[in-house]
Short mmCIF file of N, CA, C and O in Angstrom, two decimals:
data_model
loop_
_atom_site.label_atom_id
_atom_site.label_comp_id
_atom_site.label_asym_id
_atom_site.label_seq_id
_atom_site.Cartn_x
_atom_site.Cartn_y
_atom_site.Cartn_z
N MET A 1 -0.29 -11.30 -14.05
CA MET A 1 0.48 -10.26 -14.61
C MET A 1 1.67 -11.00 -15.20
O MET A 1 2.51 -10.44 -16.01
N GLU A 2 2.44 -11.94 -14.55
CA GLU A 2 3.70 -12.58 -15.15
C GLU A 2 3.48 -12.83 -16.67
O GLU A 2 4.42 -12.71 -17.34
N ALA A 3 2.52 -13.79 -16.71
CA ALA A 3 2.00 -14.11 -18.16
C ALA A 3 1.81 -12.67 -19.31
O ALA A 3 1.82 -13.04 -20.27
N MET A 4 1.50 -11.74 -18.57
CA MET A 4 1.02 -10.68 -19.41
C MET A 4 2.13 -10.16 -20.36
O MET A 4 3.33 -10.17 -20.14
N GLY A 5 1.80 -9.74 -21.50
CA GLY A 5 2.76 -9.20 -22.46
C GLY A 5 3.09 -8.09 -22.36
O GLY A 5 2.52 -7.17 -21.54
N LYS A 6 4.14 -7.54 -23.05
CA LYS A 6 4.76 -6.09 -22.77
C LYS A 6 3.67 -5.28 -22.93
O LYS A 6 3.53 -3.96 -22.38
N ALA A 7 2.68 -5.20 -24.06
CA ALA A 7 1.94 -4.30 -24.32
C ALA A 7 0.80 -4.07 -23.08
O ALA A 7 0.31 -3.17 -22.70
N MET A 8 0.57 -5.16 -22.63
CA MET A 8 -0.57 -5.42 -21.65
C MET A 8 0.07 -4.67 -20.08
O MET A 8 -0.55 -4.17 -19.80
N MET A 9 1.43 -4.93 -20.04
CA MET A 9 1.90 -4.35 -19.00
C MET A 9 2.01 -2.81 -19.01
O MET A 9 1.78 -2.01 -18.21
N GLU A 10 2.38 -2.43 -20.47
CA GLU A 10 2.58 -0.76 -20.53
C GLU A 10 1.47 -0.41 -20.37
O GLU A 10 1.07 1.03 -19.77
N ARG A 11 0.23 -1.06 -20.76
CA ARG A 11 -1.26 -0.31 -20.57
C ARG A 11 -1.61 -0.47 -18.86
O ARG A 11 -2.19 0.68 -18.77
N PHE A 12 -1.20 -1.18 -18.37
CA PHE A 12 -1.32 -1.20 -16.87
C PHE A 12 -0.74 -0.31 -16.22
O PHE A 12 -1.38 0.45 -15.21
N VAL A 13 0.63 0.00 -16.68
CA VAL A 13 1.34 1.01 -16.17
C VAL A 13 0.71 2.40 -16.12
O VAL A 13 0.52 3.26 -15.51
N THR A 14 0.47 2.60 -17.42
CA THR A 14 -0.23 3.89 -18.05
C THR A 14 -1.45 4.04 -17.04
O THR A 14 -1.68 5.40 -16.69
N ILE A 15 -2.49 2.97 -17.12
CA ILE A 15 -3.69 3.15 -16.26
C ILE A 15 -3.14 3.34 -14.82
O ILE A 15 -3.89 4.22 -13.98
N THR A 16 -2.49 2.84 -14.45
CA THR A 16 -1.96 3.08 -12.79
C THR A 16 -1.46 4.46 -12.73
O THR A 16 -1.65 5.15 -11.43
N LEU A 17 -0.53 4.98 -13.54
CA LEU A 17 0.05 6.34 -13.39
C LEU A 17 -1.50 7.48 -13.24
O LEU A 17 -1.34 8.24 -12.43
N ASP A 18 -2.24 6.94 -14.32
CA ASP A 18 -3.24 7.81 -14.19
C ASP A 18 -4.29 7.93 -12.85
O ASP A 18 -4.72 8.92 -12.29
N PHE A 19 -4.30 6.42 -12.36
CA PHE A 19 -4.91 6.10 -11.06
C PHE A 19 -4.16 7.08 -9.67
O PHE A 19 -5.05 7.92 -9.27
N ILE A 20 -3.07 6.90 -9.86
CA ILE A 20 -2.40 7.89 -8.97
C ILE A 20 -2.46 9.33 -8.93
O ILE A 20 -2.70 9.68 -7.97
N LYS A 21 -2.31 9.72 -9.82
CA LYS A 21 -2.43 11.26 -10.32
C LYS A 21 -4.16 11.61 -9.66
O LYS A 21 -4.03 12.86 -9.55
N MET A 22 -4.98 10.70 -10.14
CA MET A 22 -6.06 11.31 -10.01
C MET A 22 -6.49 11.07 -8.44
O MET A 22 -7.13 11.99 -7.73
N ASN A 23 -5.92 10.20 -7.81
CA ASN A 23 -6.37 9.72 -6.31
C ASN A 23 -5.32 10.58 -5.46
O ASN A 23 -6.05 10.63 -4.29
N PHE A 24 -4.28 10.75 -5.79
CA PHE A 24 -3.43 11.26 -4.61
C PHE A 24 -2.69 12.65 -5.62
O PHE A 24 -1.37 12.39 -5.83
N PRO A 25 -3.18 13.50 -5.74
CA PRO A 25 -2.69 14.65 -6.67
C PRO A 25 -1.72 15.38 -5.87
O PRO A 25 -0.53 15.64 -6.68
N GLU A 26 -1.75 15.69 -4.55
CA GLU A 26 -0.68 16.18 -3.94
C GLU A 26 0.60 15.25 -3.82
O GLU A 26 1.52 15.86 -3.80
N TRP A 27 0.48 14.08 -3.64
CA TRP A 27 1.73 13.23 -3.39
C TRP A 27 2.26 12.96 -5.04
O TRP A 27 3.58 13.10 -5.01
N SER A 28 1.61 13.17 -6.19
CA SER A 28 2.45 12.83 -7.15
C SER A 28 2.60 14.24 -7.98
O SER A 28 3.51 13.90 -8.91
N ARG A 29 2.25 15.27 -7.47
CA ARG A 29 2.39 16.60 -8.23
C ARG A 29 3.93 16.82 -8.32
O ARG A 29 4.26 17.39 -9.46
N ASN A 30 4.70 16.43 -7.29
CA ASN A 30 5.92 17.00 -7.23
C ASN A 30 7.12 15.86 -7.84
O ASN A 30 8.20 15.86 -7.81
N GLN A 31 6.67 14.89 -8.55
CA GLN A 31 7.21 13.65 -9.26
C GLN A 31 7.02 13.72 -10.50
O GLN A 31 5.98 13.99 -11.23
N THR A 32 8.13 13.49 -11.19
CA THR A 32 8.17 13.21 -12.61
C THR A 32 7.39 11.89 -13.04
O THR A 32 7.23 11.17 -12.38
N ASP A 33 7.14 11.82 -14.33
CA ASP A 33 6.42 10.69 -14.89
C ASP A 33 7.26 9.33 -14.71
O ASP A 33 6.77 8.09 -14.65
N ASP A 34 8.52 9.76 -15.26
CA ASP A 34 9.58 8.60 -14.76
C ASP A 34 9.65 8.12 -13.43
O ASP A 34 9.74 6.97 -13.34
N VAL A 35 9.83 8.72 -12.40
CA VAL A 35 9.88 8.63 -11.22
C VAL A 35 8.59 7.89 -10.74
O VAL A 35 8.73 6.35 -10.09
N LEU A 36 7.48 8.32 -11.26
CA LEU A 36 6.20 7.49 -10.77
C LEU A 36 6.22 5.92 -11.58
O LEU A 36 5.72 5.27 -11.01
N THR A 37 6.40 6.23 -12.80
CA THR A 37 6.56 4.72 -13.59
C THR A 37 7.75 3.83 -12.89
O THR A 37 7.34 2.76 -12.63
N VAL A 38 8.59 4.29 -12.28
CA VAL A 38 9.41 3.27 -11.91
C VAL A 38 8.98 2.92 -10.25
O VAL A 38 9.12 1.82 -9.90
N PHE A 39 8.37 3.63 -9.67
CA PHE A 39 7.56 3.42 -8.53
C PHE A 39 6.42 2.32 -8.57
O PHE A 39 6.41 1.44 -7.97
N VAL A 40 5.59 2.30 -9.89
CA VAL A 40 4.55 1.66 -10.45
C VAL A 40 5.19 0.29 -10.65
O VAL A 40 4.74 -0.64 -10.00
N ARG A 41 6.34 0.23 -11.29
CA ARG A 41 6.99 -1.16 -11.72
C ARG A 41 7.56 -1.66 -10.41
O ARG A 41 7.60 -2.86 -10.25
N THR A 42 8.06 -0.98 -9.67
CA THR A 42 8.49 -1.40 -8.21
C THR A 42 7.47 -2.08 -7.66
O THR A 42 7.69 -3.47 -6.92
N MET A 43 6.41 -1.39 -7.39
CA MET A 43 5.02 -2.06 -6.80
C MET A 43 4.72 -3.04 -7.40
O MET A 43 4.17 -4.05 -6.73
N ILE A 44 4.49 -3.25 -8.90
CA ILE A 44 4.12 -4.65 -9.52
C ILE A 44 4.85 -5.59 -9.03
O ILE A 44 4.53 -6.70 -8.72
N THR A 45 6.37 -5.67 -9.17
CA THR A 45 7.37 -6.60 -8.66
C THR A 45 7.07 -6.97 -7.06
O THR A 45 7.08 -8.21 -7.11
N PHE A 46 7.06 -5.87 -6.33
CA PHE A 46 6.78 -6.25 -4.88
C PHE A 46 5.42 -7.04 -4.71
O PHE A 46 5.47 -8.06 -3.95
N SER A 47 4.36 -6.55 -5.56
CA SER A 47 3.08 -7.39 -5.37
C SER A 47 3.07 -8.68 -5.76
O SER A 47 2.77 -9.57 -4.92
N GLN A 48 3.72 -9.24 -6.84
CA GLN A 48 3.77 -10.18 -7.46
C GLN A 48 4.51 -11.23 -6.34
O GLN A 48 4.25 -12.25 -6.04
N GLU A 49 5.83 -10.54 -5.86
CA GLU A 49 6.53 -11.44 -4.93
C GLU A 49 5.76 -11.79 -3.68
O GLU A 49 6.03 -12.76 -2.94
N HIS A 50 4.69 -11.16 -3.54
CA HIS A 50 3.90 -11.34 -2.20
C HIS A 50 2.64 -11.78 -2.77
O HIS A 50 1.40 -11.85 -1.80
N GLY A 51 2.40 -12.53 -3.89
CA GLY A 51 1.30 -13.22 -4.21
C GLY A 51 -0.25 -12.58 -4.41
O GLY A 51 -1.13 -13.04 -4.85
N ILE A 52 0.24 -11.24 -4.90
CA ILE A 52 -1.01 -10.30 -5.31
C ILE A 52 -0.67 -10.19 -6.72
O ILE A 52 0.09 -9.34 -7.43
N ARG A 53 -1.51 -10.46 -7.67
CA ARG A 53 -1.38 -10.52 -9.01
C ARG A 53 -2.37 -10.02 -10.01
O ARG A 53 -2.09 -9.67 -11.10
N GLN A 54 -3.62 -9.88 -9.20
CA GLN A 54 -4.49 -9.01 -9.87
C GLN A 54 -4.46 -7.32 -9.81
O GLN A 54 -3.78 -6.85 -8.89
N GLU A 55 -4.70 -7.00 -11.02
CA GLU A 55 -4.62 -5.28 -11.04
C GLU A 55 -5.15 -4.80 -10.23
O GLU A 55 -4.47 -3.70 -9.51
N ILE A 56 -6.56 -5.09 -9.69
CA ILE A 56 -6.93 -4.23 -8.60
C ILE A 56 -6.27 -4.21 -7.41
O ILE A 56 -6.02 -3.38 -6.59
N GLY A 57 -5.70 -5.24 -7.23
CA GLY A 57 -4.86 -5.92 -5.66
C GLY A 57 -3.76 -4.94 -5.96
O GLY A 57 -3.26 -4.45 -4.97
N ILE A 58 -3.02 -5.07 -6.99
CA ILE A 58 -1.76 -4.25 -7.08
C ILE A 58 -1.79 -2.76 -7.07
O ILE A 58 -1.41 -2.30 -6.00
N GLN A 59 -3.20 -2.32 -7.47
CA GLN A 59 -3.39 -0.71 -7.44
C GLN A 59 -3.50 -0.46 -5.49
O GLN A 59 -3.40 0.57 -5.40
N LYS A 60 -4.42 -1.33 -4.78
CA LYS A 60 -4.55 -1.32 -3.85
C LYS A 60 -3.30 -1.25 -2.73
O LYS A 60 -3.28 -0.24 -2.15
N LEU A 61 -2.35 -2.06 -3.32
CA LEU A 61 -1.22 -1.87 -2.52
C LEU A 61 -0.22 -0.75 -2.56
O LEU A 61 0.16 -0.34 -1.87
N ILE A 62 -0.43 -0.15 -3.90
CA ILE A 62 0.16 1.21 -4.22
C ILE A 62 -0.47 2.09 -3.51
O ILE A 62 0.05 3.01 -2.80
N ALA A 63 -1.78 2.25 -3.48
CA ALA A 63 -2.51 3.03 -2.54
C ALA A 63 -2.15 3.12 -1.38
O ALA A 63 -1.91 4.18 -0.31
N TYR A 64 -2.14 1.85 -0.68
CA TYR A 64 -1.67 1.77 0.81
C TYR A 64 -0.43 2.21 1.10
O TYR A 64 -0.16 2.85 2.15
N LYS A 65 0.67 1.93 0.14
CA LYS A 65 1.83 2.50 0.09
C LYS A 65 1.88 3.90 0.51
O LYS A 65 2.85 4.30 1.15
N ILE A 66 1.21 4.72 -0.56
CA ILE A 66 1.36 6.08 -0.47
C ILE A 66 0.55 6.67 0.57
O ILE A 66 0.93 7.61 1.27
N LEU A 67 -0.52 6.20 1.13
CA LEU A 67 -1.27 6.41 2.28
C LEU A 67 -0.85 6.22 3.83
O LEU A 67 -0.54 7.12 4.56
N PHE A 68 0.00 4.93 3.69
CA PHE A 68 0.55 4.52 5.14
C PHE A 68 2.02 4.62 5.17
O PHE A 68 2.59 4.22 5.97
N HIS A 69 2.68 4.48 4.02
CA HIS A 69 4.34 4.53 3.89
C HIS A 69 4.93 3.57 4.84
O HIS A 69 5.81 3.48 4.98
N TYR A 70 4.16 2.30 4.51
CA TYR A 70 5.06 1.19 4.99
C TYR A 70 6.25 0.59 4.32
O TYR A 70 6.44 1.23 3.32
N ASP A 71 6.82 0.04 5.30
CA ASP A 71 8.40 -0.13 4.86
C ASP A 71 8.50 -1.38 3.57
O ASP A 71 7.72 -2.66 3.89
N ILE A 72 9.43 -1.40 2.94
CA ILE A 72 9.71 -2.34 2.10
C ILE A 72 11.40 -2.84 2.28
O ILE A 72 12.11 -1.92 1.97
N PRO A 73 11.59 -3.69 2.81
CA PRO A 73 10.67 -5.26 2.80
C PRO A 73 9.91 -4.91 3.93
O PRO A 73 10.40 -4.18 4.61
N LEU A 74 8.90 -5.69 3.78
CA LEU A 74 7.70 -5.77 5.05
C LEU A 74 8.52 -6.38 6.08
O LEU A 74 9.01 -7.03 6.15
N SER A 75 7.54 -6.14 7.35
CA SER A 75 7.98 -6.71 8.47
C SER A 75 7.46 -8.12 8.25
O SER A 75 6.48 -8.41 7.67
N PRO A 76 8.02 -8.97 8.99
CA PRO A 76 7.39 -10.14 9.03
C PRO A 76 5.97 -10.65 9.25
O PRO A 76 5.29 -11.30 8.68
N GLN A 77 5.19 -9.89 9.99
CA GLN A 77 3.86 -9.67 10.28
C GLN A 77 3.28 -9.57 9.17
O GLN A 77 2.25 -10.15 8.81
N LEU A 78 3.48 -8.38 8.65
CA LEU A 78 2.76 -7.72 7.24
C LEU A 78 3.03 -8.74 6.23
O LEU A 78 1.99 -9.12 5.31
N ALA A 79 4.30 -9.35 5.85
CA ALA A 79 4.61 -10.12 4.93
C ALA A 79 3.79 -11.44 4.94
O ALA A 79 3.35 -12.05 3.77
N SER A 80 3.45 -12.14 5.98
CA SER A 80 2.80 -13.31 6.35
C SER A 80 1.50 -12.95 5.99
O SER A 80 0.87 -14.22 5.60
N ILE A 81 0.80 -11.90 5.80
CA ILE A 81 -0.84 -11.46 5.83
C ILE A 81 -0.69 -11.74 4.00
O ILE A 81 -1.60 -12.45 3.66
N LEU A 82 0.00 -11.34 3.65
CA LEU A 82 -0.25 -10.97 1.79
C LEU A 82 0.48 -12.59 1.23
O LEU A 82 0.11 -12.70 0.26
N THR A 83 1.09 -13.52 2.12
CA THR A 83 1.40 -14.75 1.65
C THR A 83 0.75 -15.63 1.82
O THR A 83 0.91 -17.18 1.80
N LYS A 84 -0.31 -15.56 2.82
CA LYS A 84 -1.43 -16.82 3.32
C LYS A 84 -1.89 -17.34 2.15
O LYS A 84 -2.48 -16.65 1.59
N ALA A 85 -1.70 -18.69 2.14
CA ALA A 85 -2.22 -19.49 0.89
C ALA A 85 -3.58 -19.69 1.31
O ALA A 85 -4.51 -20.07 0.40
N ASP A 86 -4.47 -19.71 2.35
CA ASP A 86 -5.54 -19.89 2.55
C ASP A 86 -6.43 -18.83 2.49
O ASP A 86 -8.00 -19.03 2.75
N MET A 87 -6.06 -17.66 1.79
CA MET A 87 -7.08 -16.67 1.77
C MET A 87 -7.04 -16.14 0.24
O MET A 87 -6.04 -16.29 -0.34
N THR A 88 -8.00 -15.50 -0.08
CA THR A 88 -8.42 -14.59 -1.56
C THR A 88 -7.18 -13.59 -1.31
O THR A 88 -7.32 -13.00 -0.17
N GLU A 89 -7.04 -13.00 -2.50
CA GLU A 89 -6.24 -11.95 -2.48
C GLU A 89 -6.98 -10.67 -1.93
O GLU A 89 -6.47 -9.97 -0.99
N GLU A 90 -8.53 -10.68 -2.33
CA GLU A 90 -9.30 -9.61 -1.80
C GLU A 90 -9.41 -9.48 -0.26
O GLU A 90 -9.23 -8.43 0.88
N SER A 91 -9.10 -10.80 0.66
CA SER A 91 -9.45 -11.03 2.14
C SER A 91 -7.77 -10.58 2.60
O SER A 91 -7.80 -10.10 3.75
N LYS A 92 -6.76 -11.11 1.77
CA LYS A 92 -5.64 -10.65 2.40
C LYS A 92 -5.46 -9.03 2.23
O LYS A 92 -4.72 -8.53 3.04
N LEU A 93 -5.73 -8.39 1.37
CA LEU A 93 -5.63 -6.96 1.25
C LEU A 93 -6.59 -6.13 2.18
O LEU A 93 -6.19 -5.16 2.77
N GLU A 94 -7.61 -7.01 2.68
CA GLU A 94 -8.64 -6.16 3.42
C GLU A 94 -7.89 -6.46 4.98
O GLU A 94 -7.79 -5.40 5.65
N TYR A 95 -7.39 -7.64 5.18
CA TYR A 95 -6.26 -7.68 6.44
C TYR A 95 -5.22 -7.04 6.54
O TYR A 95 -4.88 -6.27 7.51
N PHE A 96 -4.47 -6.69 5.36
CA PHE A 96 -3.43 -6.04 5.38
C PHE A 96 -4.01 -4.41 5.85
O PHE A 96 -3.25 -3.80 6.56
N LEU A 97 -4.79 -4.19 5.10
CA LEU A 97 -5.34 -2.79 5.42
C LEU A 97 -5.69 -2.48 6.74
O LEU A 97 -5.30 -1.16 7.27
N ARG A 98 -6.22 -3.51 7.41
CA ARG A 98 -6.82 -3.23 8.81
C ARG A 98 -5.60 -3.02 9.81
O ARG A 98 -5.85 -2.15 10.80
N GLN A 99 -4.53 -3.79 9.30
CA GLN A 99 -3.27 -3.62 10.28
C GLN A 99 -2.85 -1.95 10.24
O GLN A 99 -2.47 -1.39 11.43
N PHE A 100 -3.09 -1.17 9.42
CA PHE A 100 -2.97 0.32 9.27
C PHE A 100 -3.99 1.10 9.97
O PHE A 100 -3.83 1.91 10.72
N GLU A 101 -5.28 0.80 9.77
CA GLU A 101 -6.28 1.52 10.09
C GLU A 101 -6.42 1.25 11.57
O GLU A 101 -6.94 2.14 12.28
N ASP A 102 -6.26 0.05 12.26
CA ASP A 102 -6.42 -0.27 13.62
C ASP A 102 -5.45 0.40 14.53
O ASP A 102 -5.68 0.62 15.57
N LEU A 103 -4.26 1.14 13.95
CA LEU A 103 -3.38 1.57 14.60
C LEU A 103 -3.46 3.20 14.50
O LEU A 103 -3.11 3.97 15.32
N SER A 104 -4.08 3.59 13.58
CA SER A 104 -4.35 5.10 13.39
C SER A 104 -4.83 6.17 14.30
O SER A 104 -4.55 7.05 14.69
N PRO A 105 -6.05 5.51 14.93
CA PRO A 105 -6.47 6.17 16.23
C PRO A 105 -5.70 6.14 17.59
O PRO A 105 -6.43 6.99 18.37
N LEU A 106 -4.94 5.30 17.63
CA LEU A 106 -4.19 5.40 18.82
C LEU A 106 -3.52 6.41 19.13
O LEU A 106 -3.02 7.23 18.30
N ILE A 107 -3.44 6.90 20.32
CA ILE A 107 -2.63 8.10 21.01
C ILE A 107 -1.75 7.67 21.86
O ILE A 107 -1.99 7.13 22.80
N LYS A 108 -0.56 8.24 21.80
CA LYS A 108 0.77 7.96 22.84
C LYS A 108 0.35 8.73 24.17
O LYS A 108 0.18 9.74 24.23
N LEU A 109 0.20 7.78 25.20
CA LEU A 109 0.11 8.94 26.31
C LEU A 109 1.30 8.28 27.43
O LEU A 109 1.75 7.37 27.16
N THR A 110 1.64 9.27 27.91
CA THR A 110 2.85 9.19 28.98
C THR A 110 2.18 9.46 30.32
O THR A 110 1.23 10.13 30.53
N LEU A 111 2.96 9.18 31.30
CA LEU A 111 2.54 9.15 32.62
C LEU A 111 2.49 10.66 33.02
O LEU A 111 1.35 10.95 33.73
N GLU A 112 2.98 11.45 32.48
CA GLU A 112 3.04 12.93 32.54
C GLU A 112 1.41 13.41 32.19
O GLU A 112 1.05 14.11 33.05
N ASP A 113 1.06 12.70 31.15
CA ASP A 113 0.01 13.48 30.47
C ASP A 113 -1.01 12.70 31.48
O ASP A 113 -2.06 13.86 31.41
N VAL A 114 -0.99 11.69 31.97
CA VAL A 114 -2.20 11.15 33.02
C VAL A 114 -2.09 12.17 34.14
O VAL A 114 -3.49 12.33 34.53
N LEU A 115 -0.81 12.18 34.66
CA LEU A 115 -0.86 12.72 35.98
C LEU A 115 -1.43 14.51 35.88
O LEU A 115 -1.85 14.85 36.89
N ASP A 116 -1.07 15.11 34.78
CA ASP A 116 -1.46 16.39 34.36
C ASP A 116 -2.99 16.38 34.39
O ASP A 116 -3.75 17.69 35.02
N LYS A 117 -3.74 15.29 34.21
CA LYS A 117 -5.22 15.43 33.88
C LYS A 117 -5.87 14.92 35.28
O LYS A 117 -7.09 14.69 35.29
N TRP A 118 -5.20 14.58 36.46
CA TRP A 118 -5.57 13.65 37.09
C TRP A 118 -6.17 14.53 38.34
O TRP A 118 -5.79 16.01 38.57
N PRO A 119 -7.34 14.32 38.81
CA PRO A 119 -8.08 15.41 39.47
C PRO A 119 -7.48 15.79 40.97
O PRO A 119 -6.48 15.24 41.50
#
């Protein structure tokens, strides 16, 4: 994406805005096109800084940001996944996604919860 011309960049931003609106209508409904455009441009820069340069990879990071609300800057653990030199972009993104999916089914238990259900 670094070497891409201004026209190609604008095309990608436009395509990505459509991608967001189609796949995340509730999230994007209350935001203006200007706000969404800034978000997309910020995520393009973020992606490039972390070694993700393919358009599909950038769109995946955008989708993960919307779905999982990860912090930017990333924690060292998450940043290390995206910057691994020995993995393909696709593998990095798959591993990155698993970090969020693996945590989602966890239920916080307290001692009181356990004792309430104790026979």
